[in-house]
Coordinates of C-alpha atoms and ligand atoms in Angstrom, one line a residue:
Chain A
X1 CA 70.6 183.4 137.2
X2 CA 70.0 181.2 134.5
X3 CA 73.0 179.2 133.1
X4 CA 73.2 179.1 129.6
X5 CA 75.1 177.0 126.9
X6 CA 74.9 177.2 123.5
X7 CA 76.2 174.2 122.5
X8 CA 75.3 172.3 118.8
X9 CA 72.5 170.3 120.2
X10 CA 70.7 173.7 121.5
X11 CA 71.2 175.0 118.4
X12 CA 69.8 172.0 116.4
X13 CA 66.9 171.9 118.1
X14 CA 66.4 175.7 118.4
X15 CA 66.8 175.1 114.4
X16 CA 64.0 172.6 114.6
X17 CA 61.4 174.6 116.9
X18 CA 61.7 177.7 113.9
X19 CA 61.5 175.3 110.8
X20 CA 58.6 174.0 112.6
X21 CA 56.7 177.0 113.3
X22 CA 57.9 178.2 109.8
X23 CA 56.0 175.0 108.3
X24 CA 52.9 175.1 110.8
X25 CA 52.2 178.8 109.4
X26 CA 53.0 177.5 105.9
X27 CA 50.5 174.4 106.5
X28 CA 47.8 176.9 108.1
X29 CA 48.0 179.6 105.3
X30 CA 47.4 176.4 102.5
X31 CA 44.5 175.4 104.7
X32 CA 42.8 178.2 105.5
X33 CA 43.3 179.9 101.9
X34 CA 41.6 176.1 100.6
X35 CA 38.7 176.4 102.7
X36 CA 38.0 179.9 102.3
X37 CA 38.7 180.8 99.0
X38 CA 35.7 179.4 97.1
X39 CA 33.0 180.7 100.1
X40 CA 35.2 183.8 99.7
X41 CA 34.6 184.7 95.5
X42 CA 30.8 183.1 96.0
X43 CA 29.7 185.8 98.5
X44 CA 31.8 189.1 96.8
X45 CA 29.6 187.4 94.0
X46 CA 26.5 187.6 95.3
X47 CA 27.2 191.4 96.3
X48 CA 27.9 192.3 92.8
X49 CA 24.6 190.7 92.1
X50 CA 22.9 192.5 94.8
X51 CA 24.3 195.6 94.0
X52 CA 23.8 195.2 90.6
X53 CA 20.2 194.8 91.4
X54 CA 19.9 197.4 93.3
X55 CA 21.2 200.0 90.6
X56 CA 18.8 198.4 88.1
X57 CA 16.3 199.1 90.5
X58 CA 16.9 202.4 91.5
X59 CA 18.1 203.3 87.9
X60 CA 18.6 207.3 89.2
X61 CA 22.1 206.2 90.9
X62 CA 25.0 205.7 89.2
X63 CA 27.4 202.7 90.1
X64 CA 30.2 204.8 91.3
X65 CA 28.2 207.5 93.7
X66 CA 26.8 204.0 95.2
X67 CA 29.8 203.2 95.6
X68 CA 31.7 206.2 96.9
X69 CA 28.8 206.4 99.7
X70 CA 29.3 202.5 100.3
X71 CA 33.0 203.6 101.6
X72 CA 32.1 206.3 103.8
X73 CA 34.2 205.0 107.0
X74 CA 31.4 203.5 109.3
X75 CA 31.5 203.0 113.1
X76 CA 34.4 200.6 113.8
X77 CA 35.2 199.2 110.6
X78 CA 35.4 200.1 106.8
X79 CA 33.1 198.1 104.7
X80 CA 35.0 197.6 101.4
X81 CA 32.8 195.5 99.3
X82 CA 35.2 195.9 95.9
X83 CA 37.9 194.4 98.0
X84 CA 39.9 191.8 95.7
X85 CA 40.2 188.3 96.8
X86 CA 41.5 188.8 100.5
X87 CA 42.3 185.1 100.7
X88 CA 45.0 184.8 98.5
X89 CA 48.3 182.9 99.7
X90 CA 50.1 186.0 101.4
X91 CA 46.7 187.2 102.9
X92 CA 46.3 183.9 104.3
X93 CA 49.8 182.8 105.7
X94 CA 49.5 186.4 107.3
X95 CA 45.8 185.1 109.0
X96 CA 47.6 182.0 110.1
X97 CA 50.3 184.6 112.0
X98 CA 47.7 186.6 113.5
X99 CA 45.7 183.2 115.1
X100 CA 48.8 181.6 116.5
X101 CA 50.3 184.8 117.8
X102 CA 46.7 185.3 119.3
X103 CA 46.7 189.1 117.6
X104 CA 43.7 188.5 115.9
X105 CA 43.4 191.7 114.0
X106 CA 39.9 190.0 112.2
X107 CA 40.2 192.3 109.5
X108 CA 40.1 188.4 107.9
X109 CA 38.3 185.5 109.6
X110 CA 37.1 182.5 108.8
X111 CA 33.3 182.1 107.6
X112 CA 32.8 178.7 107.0
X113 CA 31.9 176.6 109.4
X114 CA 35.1 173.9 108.2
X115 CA 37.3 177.3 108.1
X116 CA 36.1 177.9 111.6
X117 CA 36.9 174.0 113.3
X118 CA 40.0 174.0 111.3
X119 CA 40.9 177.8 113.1
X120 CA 40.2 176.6 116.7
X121 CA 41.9 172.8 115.9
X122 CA 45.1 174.8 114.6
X123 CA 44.6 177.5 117.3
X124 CA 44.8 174.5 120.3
X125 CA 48.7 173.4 118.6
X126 CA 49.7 176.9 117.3
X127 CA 49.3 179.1 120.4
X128 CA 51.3 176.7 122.8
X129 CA 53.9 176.5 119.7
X130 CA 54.3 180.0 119.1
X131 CA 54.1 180.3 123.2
X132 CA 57.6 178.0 122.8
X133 CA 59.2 180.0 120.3
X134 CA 58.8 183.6 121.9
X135 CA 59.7 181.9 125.3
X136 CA 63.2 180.8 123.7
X137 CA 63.4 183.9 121.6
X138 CA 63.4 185.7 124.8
X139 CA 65.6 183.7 126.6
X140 CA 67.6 184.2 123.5
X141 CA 67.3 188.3 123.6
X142 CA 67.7 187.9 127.7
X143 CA 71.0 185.7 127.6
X144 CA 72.6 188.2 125.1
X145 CA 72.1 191.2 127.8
X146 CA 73.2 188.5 130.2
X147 CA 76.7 188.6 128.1
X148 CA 76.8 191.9 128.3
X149 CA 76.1 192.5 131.9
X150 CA 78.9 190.1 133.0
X151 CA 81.3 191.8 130.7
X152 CA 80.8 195.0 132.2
X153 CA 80.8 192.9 135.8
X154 CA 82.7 194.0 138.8
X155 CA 82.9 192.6 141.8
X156 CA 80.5 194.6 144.8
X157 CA 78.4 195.9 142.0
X158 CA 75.8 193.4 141.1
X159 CA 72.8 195.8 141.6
X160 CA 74.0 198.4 139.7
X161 CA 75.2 196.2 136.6
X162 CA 71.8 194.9 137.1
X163 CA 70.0 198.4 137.1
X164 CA 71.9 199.0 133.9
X165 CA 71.5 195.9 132.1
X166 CA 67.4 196.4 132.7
X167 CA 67.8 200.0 131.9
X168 CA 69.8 199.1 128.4
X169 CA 66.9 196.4 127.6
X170 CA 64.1 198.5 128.1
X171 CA 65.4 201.5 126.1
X172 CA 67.0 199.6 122.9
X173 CA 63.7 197.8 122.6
X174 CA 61.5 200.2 123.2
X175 CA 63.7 202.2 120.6
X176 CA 64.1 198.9 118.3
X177 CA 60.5 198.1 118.4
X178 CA 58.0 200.3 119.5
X179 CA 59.9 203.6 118.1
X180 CA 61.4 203.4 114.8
X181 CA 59.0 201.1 113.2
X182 CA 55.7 203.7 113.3
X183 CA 58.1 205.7 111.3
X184 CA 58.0 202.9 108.5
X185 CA 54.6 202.1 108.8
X186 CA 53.3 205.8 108.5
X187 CA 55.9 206.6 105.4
X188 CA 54.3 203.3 103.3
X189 CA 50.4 203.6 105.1
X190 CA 50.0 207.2 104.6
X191 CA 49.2 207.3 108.8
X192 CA 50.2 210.0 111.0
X193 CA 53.2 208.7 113.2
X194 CA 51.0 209.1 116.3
X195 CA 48.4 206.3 114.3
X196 CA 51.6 204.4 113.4
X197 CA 52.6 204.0 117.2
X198 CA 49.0 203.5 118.3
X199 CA 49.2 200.6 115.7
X200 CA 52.7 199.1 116.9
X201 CA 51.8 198.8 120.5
X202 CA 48.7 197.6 120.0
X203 CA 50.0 194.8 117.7
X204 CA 52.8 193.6 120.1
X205 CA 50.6 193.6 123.1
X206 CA 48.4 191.0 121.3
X207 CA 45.5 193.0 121.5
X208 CA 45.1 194.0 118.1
X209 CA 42.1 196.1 117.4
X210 CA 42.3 195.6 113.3
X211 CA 41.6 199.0 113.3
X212 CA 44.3 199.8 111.4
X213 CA 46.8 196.3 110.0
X214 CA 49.4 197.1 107.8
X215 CA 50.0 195.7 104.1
X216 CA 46.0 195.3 103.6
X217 CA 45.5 198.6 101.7
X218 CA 43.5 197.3 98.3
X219 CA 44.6 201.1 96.6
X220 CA 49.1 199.7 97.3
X221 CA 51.1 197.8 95.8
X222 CA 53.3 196.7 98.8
X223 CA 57.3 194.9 98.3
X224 CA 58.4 192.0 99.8
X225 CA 60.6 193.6 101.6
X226 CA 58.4 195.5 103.6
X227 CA 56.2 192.5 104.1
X228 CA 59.0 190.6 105.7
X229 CA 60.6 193.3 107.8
X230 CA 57.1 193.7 109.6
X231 CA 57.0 189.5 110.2
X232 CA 60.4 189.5 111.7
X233 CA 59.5 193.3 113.3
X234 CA 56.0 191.4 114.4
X235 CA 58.0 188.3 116.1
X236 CA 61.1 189.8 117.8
X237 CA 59.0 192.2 118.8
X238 CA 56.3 189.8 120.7
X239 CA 58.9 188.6 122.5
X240 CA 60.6 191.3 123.4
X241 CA 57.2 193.0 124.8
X242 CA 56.2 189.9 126.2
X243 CA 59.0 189.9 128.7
X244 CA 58.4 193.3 129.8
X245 CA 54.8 192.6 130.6
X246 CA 55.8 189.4 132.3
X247 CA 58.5 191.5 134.4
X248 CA 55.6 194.3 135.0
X249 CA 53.1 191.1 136.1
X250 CA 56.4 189.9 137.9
X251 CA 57.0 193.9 140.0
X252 CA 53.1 194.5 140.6
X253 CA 53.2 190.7 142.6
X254 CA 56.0 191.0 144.4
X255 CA 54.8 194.7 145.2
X256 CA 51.6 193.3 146.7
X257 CA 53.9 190.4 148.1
X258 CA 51.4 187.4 146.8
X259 CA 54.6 185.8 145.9
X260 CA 54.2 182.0 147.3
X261 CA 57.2 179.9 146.2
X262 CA 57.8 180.9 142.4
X263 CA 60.9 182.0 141.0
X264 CA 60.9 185.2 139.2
X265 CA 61.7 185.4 135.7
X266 CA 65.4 185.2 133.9
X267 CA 66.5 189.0 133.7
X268 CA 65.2 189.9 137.5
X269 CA 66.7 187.0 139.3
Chain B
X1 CA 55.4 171.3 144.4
X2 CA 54.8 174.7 144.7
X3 CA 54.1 175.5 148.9
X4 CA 50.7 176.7 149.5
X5 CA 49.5 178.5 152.8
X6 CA 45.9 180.5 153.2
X7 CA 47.0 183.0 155.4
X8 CA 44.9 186.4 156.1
X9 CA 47.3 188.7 154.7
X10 CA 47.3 186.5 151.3
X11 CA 43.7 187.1 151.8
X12 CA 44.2 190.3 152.1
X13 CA 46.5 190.8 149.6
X14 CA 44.1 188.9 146.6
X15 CA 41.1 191.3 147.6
X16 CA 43.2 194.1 147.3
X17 CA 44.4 193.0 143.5
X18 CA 40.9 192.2 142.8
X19 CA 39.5 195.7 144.1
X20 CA 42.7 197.1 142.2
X21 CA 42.2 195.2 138.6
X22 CA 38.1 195.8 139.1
X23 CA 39.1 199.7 139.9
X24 CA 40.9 199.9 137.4
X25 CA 38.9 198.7 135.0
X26 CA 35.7 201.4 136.1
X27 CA 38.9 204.0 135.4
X28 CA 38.9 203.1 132.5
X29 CA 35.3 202.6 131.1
X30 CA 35.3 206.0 132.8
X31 CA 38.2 207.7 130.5
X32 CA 37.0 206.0 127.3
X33 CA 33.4 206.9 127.7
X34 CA 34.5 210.4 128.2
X35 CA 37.3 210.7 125.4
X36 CA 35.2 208.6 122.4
X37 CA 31.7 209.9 123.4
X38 CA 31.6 212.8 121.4
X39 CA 33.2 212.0 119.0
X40 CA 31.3 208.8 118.1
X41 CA 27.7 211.0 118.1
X42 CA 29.7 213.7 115.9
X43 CA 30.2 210.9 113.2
X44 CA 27.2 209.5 114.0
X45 CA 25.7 212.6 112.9
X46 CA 27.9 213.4 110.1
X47 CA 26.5 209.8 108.5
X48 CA 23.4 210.8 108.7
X49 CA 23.7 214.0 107.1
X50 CA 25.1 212.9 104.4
X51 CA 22.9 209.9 104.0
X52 CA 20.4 212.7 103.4
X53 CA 22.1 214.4 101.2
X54 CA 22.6 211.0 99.6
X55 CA 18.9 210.5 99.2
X56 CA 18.3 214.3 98.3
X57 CA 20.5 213.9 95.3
X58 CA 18.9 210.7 94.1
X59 CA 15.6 211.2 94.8
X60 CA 14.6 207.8 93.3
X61 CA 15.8 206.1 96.4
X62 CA 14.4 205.7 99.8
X63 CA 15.7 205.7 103.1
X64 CA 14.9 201.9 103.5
X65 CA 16.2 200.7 100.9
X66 CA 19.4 202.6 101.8
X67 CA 19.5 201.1 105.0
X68 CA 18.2 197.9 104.2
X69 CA 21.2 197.5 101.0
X70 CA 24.1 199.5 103.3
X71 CA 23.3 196.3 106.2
X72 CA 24.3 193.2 104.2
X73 CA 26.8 191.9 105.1
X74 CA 30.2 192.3 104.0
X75 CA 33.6 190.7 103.6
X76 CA 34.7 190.6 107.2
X77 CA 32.6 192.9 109.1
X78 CA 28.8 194.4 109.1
X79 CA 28.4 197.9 108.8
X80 CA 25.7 198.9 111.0
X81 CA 25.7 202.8 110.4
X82 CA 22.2 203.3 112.4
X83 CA 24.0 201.6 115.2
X84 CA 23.1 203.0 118.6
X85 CA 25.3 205.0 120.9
X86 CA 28.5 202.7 121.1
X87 CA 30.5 204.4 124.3
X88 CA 27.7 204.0 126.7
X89 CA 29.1 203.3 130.2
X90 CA 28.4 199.1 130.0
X91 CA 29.9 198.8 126.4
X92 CA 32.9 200.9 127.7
X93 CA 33.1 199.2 130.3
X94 CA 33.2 195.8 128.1
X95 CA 36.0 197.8 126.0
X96 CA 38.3 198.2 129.1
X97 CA 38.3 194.7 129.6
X98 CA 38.7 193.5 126.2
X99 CA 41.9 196.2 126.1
X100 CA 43.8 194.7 129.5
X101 CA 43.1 191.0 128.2
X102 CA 44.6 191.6 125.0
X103 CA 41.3 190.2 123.5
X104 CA 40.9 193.5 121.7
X105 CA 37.8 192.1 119.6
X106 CA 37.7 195.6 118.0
X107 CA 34.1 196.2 117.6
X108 CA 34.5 198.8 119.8
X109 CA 38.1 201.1 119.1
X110 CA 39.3 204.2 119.9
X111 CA 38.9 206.6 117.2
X112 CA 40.1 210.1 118.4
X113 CA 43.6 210.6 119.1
X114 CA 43.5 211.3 123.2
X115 CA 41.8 208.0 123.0
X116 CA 44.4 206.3 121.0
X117 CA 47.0 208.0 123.2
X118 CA 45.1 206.8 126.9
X119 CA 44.6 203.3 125.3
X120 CA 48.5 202.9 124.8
X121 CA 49.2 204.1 128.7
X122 CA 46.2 201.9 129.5
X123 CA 47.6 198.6 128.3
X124 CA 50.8 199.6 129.5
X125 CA 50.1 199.3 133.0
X126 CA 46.7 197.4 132.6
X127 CA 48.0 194.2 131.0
X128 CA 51.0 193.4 133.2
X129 CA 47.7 193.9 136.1
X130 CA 45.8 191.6 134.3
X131 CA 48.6 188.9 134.0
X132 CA 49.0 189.2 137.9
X133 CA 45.6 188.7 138.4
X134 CA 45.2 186.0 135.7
X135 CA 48.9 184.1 137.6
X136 CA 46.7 184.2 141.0
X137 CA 43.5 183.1 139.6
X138 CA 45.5 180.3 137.8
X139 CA 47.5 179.6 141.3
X140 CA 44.1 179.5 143.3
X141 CA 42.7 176.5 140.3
X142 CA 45.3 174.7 140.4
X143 CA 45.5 174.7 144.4
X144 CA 42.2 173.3 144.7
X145 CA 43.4 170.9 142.5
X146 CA 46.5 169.6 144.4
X147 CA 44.5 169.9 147.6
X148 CA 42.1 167.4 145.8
X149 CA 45.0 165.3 144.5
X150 CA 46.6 164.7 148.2
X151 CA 43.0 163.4 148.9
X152 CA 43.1 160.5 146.8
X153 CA 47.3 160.4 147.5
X154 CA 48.3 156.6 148.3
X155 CA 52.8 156.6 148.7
X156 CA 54.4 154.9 145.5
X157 CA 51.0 156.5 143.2
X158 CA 52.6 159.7 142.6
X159 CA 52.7 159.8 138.9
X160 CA 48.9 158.1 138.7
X161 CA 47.5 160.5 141.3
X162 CA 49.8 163.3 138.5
X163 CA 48.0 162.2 135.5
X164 CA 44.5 162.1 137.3
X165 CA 44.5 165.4 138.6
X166 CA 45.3 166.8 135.1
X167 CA 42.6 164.8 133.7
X168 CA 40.5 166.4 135.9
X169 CA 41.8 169.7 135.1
X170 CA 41.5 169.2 131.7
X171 CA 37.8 167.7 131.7
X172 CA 36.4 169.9 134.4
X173 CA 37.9 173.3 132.8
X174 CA 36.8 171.9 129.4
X175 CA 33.1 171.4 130.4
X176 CA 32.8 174.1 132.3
X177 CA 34.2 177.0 129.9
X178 CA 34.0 175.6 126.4
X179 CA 31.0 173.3 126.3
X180 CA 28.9 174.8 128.4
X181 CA 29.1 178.4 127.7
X182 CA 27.9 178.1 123.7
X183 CA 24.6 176.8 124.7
X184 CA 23.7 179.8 126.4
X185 CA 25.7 181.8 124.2
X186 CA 24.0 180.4 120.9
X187 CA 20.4 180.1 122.6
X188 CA 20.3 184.1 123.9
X189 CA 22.3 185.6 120.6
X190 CA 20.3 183.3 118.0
X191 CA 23.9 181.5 116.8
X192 CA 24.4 177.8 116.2
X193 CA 25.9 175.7 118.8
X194 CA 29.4 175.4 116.6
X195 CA 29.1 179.3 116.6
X196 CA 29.1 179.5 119.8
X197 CA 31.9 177.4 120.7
X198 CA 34.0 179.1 118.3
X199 CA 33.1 182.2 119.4
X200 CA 33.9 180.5 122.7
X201 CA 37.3 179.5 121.6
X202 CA 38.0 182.5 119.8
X203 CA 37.4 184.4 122.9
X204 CA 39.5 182.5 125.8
X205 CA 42.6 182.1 123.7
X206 CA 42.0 186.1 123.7
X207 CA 42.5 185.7 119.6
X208 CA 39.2 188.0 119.8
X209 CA 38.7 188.5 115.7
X210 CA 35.2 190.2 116.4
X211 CA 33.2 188.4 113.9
X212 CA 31.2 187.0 117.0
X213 CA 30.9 189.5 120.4
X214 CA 28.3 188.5 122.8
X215 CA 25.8 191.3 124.5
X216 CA 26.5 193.7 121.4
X217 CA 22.9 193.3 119.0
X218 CA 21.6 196.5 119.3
X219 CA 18.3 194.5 118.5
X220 CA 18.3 192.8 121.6
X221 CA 17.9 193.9 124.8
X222 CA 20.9 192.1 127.4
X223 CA 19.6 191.0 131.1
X224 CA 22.1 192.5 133.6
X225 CA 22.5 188.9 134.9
X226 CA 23.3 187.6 131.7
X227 CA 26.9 190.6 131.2
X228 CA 27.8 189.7 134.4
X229 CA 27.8 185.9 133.9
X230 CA 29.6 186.4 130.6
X231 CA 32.4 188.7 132.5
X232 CA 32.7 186.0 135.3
X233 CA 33.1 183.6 132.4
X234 CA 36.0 185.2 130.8
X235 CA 38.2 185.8 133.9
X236 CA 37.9 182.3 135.4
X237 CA 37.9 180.8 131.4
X238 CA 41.2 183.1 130.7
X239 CA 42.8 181.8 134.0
X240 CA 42.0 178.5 132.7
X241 CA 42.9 178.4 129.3
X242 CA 46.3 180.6 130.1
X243 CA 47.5 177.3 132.1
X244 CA 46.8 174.7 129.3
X245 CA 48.4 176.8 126.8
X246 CA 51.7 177.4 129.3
X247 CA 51.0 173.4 129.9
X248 CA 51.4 173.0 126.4
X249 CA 54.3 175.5 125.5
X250 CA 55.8 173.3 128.4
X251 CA 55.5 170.1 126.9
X252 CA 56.6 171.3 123.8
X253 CA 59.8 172.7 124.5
X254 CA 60.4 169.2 126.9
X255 CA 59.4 167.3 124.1
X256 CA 62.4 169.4 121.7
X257 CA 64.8 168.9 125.1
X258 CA 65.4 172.8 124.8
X259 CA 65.0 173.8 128.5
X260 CA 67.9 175.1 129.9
X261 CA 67.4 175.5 133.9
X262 CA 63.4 176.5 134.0
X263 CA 61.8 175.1 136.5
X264 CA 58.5 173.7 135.1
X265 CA 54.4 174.9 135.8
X266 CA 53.0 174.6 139.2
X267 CA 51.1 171.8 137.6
X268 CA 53.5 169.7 136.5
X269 CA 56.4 169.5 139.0
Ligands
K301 K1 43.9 189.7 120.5
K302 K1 42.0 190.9 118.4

């Protein structure tokens, strides 16, 4: 079992690993809005022009039927051509979330080629950083079940305390994270709750699809609040999942009993 | 120093998580193919109908320069409505794997509801697999590696022979799945060589935006060889890349004196 103190020092530099991450996604959003920006307004420009060109061409359609059928929902993605500027600041500190947290959602990404070598540069620091952070936000989430478990302790019944404290992690955070949030998400998107929890699980699992990202509907106005809730909903909840997947990896080794000499992880040991 | 042995039943045990993840991967490309099939020719056709009716109405137009104006390229993604049958068994096959390596480019998504549903259960069970697989893959590396560094081991050279046989991680895993790769990857899909890599990057870090997918021009026709050097690519690259980012984590959370009582990568103790 891991032994944990929280004493000042831990907590100084736990202060300092989420300032920094806080200012690395701060630094990326600046960057990445500066370099794609411009690139950005040129080429929604050159689509007006196009389409503009088009209509004078074909002078039987009318802007807004071209515009309608434009919309229709394609294979795999939505092509929204009247979107306003996607890089703006909040846009763009929300790209530098979904690189380091390796999401990727790609609903935005970089075209130019310096947005691109900037990307991968602040990729290489960001992952392992953000790789850091979830590792002590879990062993932060872990050490408070830890708490727990040795509060309701007695003697002769490790297993069972151990059975419970598992069984109380699992369900508050799949409760926490993967249950109430879709309810949130559908309410504000206008999703069913079914596309809601399709959307949270596929977010915390890191794939993320883009298929549907919340807060990027052009037609909402969306509060802060609601922004905010789904970063810290995004990052408690990495973690969180994160652990269970490693603790699945962890079950499915030792099932096939490849285990050479590593020790398992905090919350099984 | 982690304490390596090659017996059979470790033998015996890999082959049976390889059969297992590559099983399991077929299961999947199976399900998919069969839940998103019909669907995807059902919207397929519905485009097209009302692209004709599109054209019917304004009879000024023709179908090419529909097609031809529909096909530039937008904000973040192309919309390629006359795309060809997306579910076939090698793209859905391709899917699967992008699903249990959280690279989730999303080219490719579920769009009906028992998909969305068996994608969830899926990664459930898929990623923690994958992770497994990856951890062995990753163990197997970096045993060759210590093998190597006992080689060239002289007594009192310890932290030398250290620092060499990470070099040698580094360099070898860098040439061999991030420089290399582009050039075939740029000369058989037409990108540059800085597309490549970051498409390269983009992949292994299993970001995945989907701006760049390789084997998915409906233009060109893939050699068999070709998929299955790209799918080799991504398991041994992900292995790879998973270590250096753990390495990295690692360092960091040294570097801000946070660990508590972890012992450290395989690598570095
Ligand atoms: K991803
Ligand atoms: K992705």
């Amino acid at each position: 079992m891991p032994h944990l103190m929280v004493c000042p020092r831990q907590i100084h530099w736990t202060l300092t690993l989420v300032l920094g991450y806080l200012f690395y996604l701060l630094l990326g959003a600046m960057v990445f809005q500066m370099l794609e920006k411009q690139a950005e307004a040129q080429s929604r420009d050159q689509f007006q022009l196009e389409k503009l060109s088009f209509l004078q061409n074909y002078t039987c359609l009318d802007r807004q039927a071209l515009e309608q059928f434009v919309q229709v929902r394609g294979t795999s993605c939505v092509w929204v051509p009247s979107y306003p500027g996607n890089w703006d600041f909040s846009n763009s500190f929300f790209f530098a979330g979904t690189v380091v947290t390796t999401i990727g959602y790609g609903n935005l990404a970089p075209s130019t080629v310096a947005g691109q070598v900037f990307c991968v540069f602040y990729a290489l620091f960001g992952v392992p950083l953000n790789l850091a952070f979830l590792n002590q936000l879990g062993k932060g989430l872990s050490a408070h079940l830890l708490t727990l478990g040795r509060w309701v302790h007695k003697p002769g019944r490790a297993q069972v305390v151990q059975t419970l404290t598992m069984a109380l992690f699992l369900t508050t955070g799949t409760l926490l994270f993967l249950v109430f949030p879709p309810m949130i998400f559908s309410y504000v998107e206008g999703w069913s709750y079914g596309e809601g929890f399709y959307f949270t699980f596929i977010t915390l699992s890191t794939i993320g699809f883009g298929d549907y990202v919340v807060g990027m509907d052009p037609n909402k106005h969306y509060i802060f609040v609601y922004k905010s809730l789904a970063a810290v909903w995004i990052v408690f909840g990495l973690a969180w999942l994160a652990l269970v997947f490693n603790l699945g990896a962890d079950l499915m080794e030792k099932f096939l009993q490849l285990k050479w000499h590593k020790p398992g992880l905090g919350m099984t040991e």
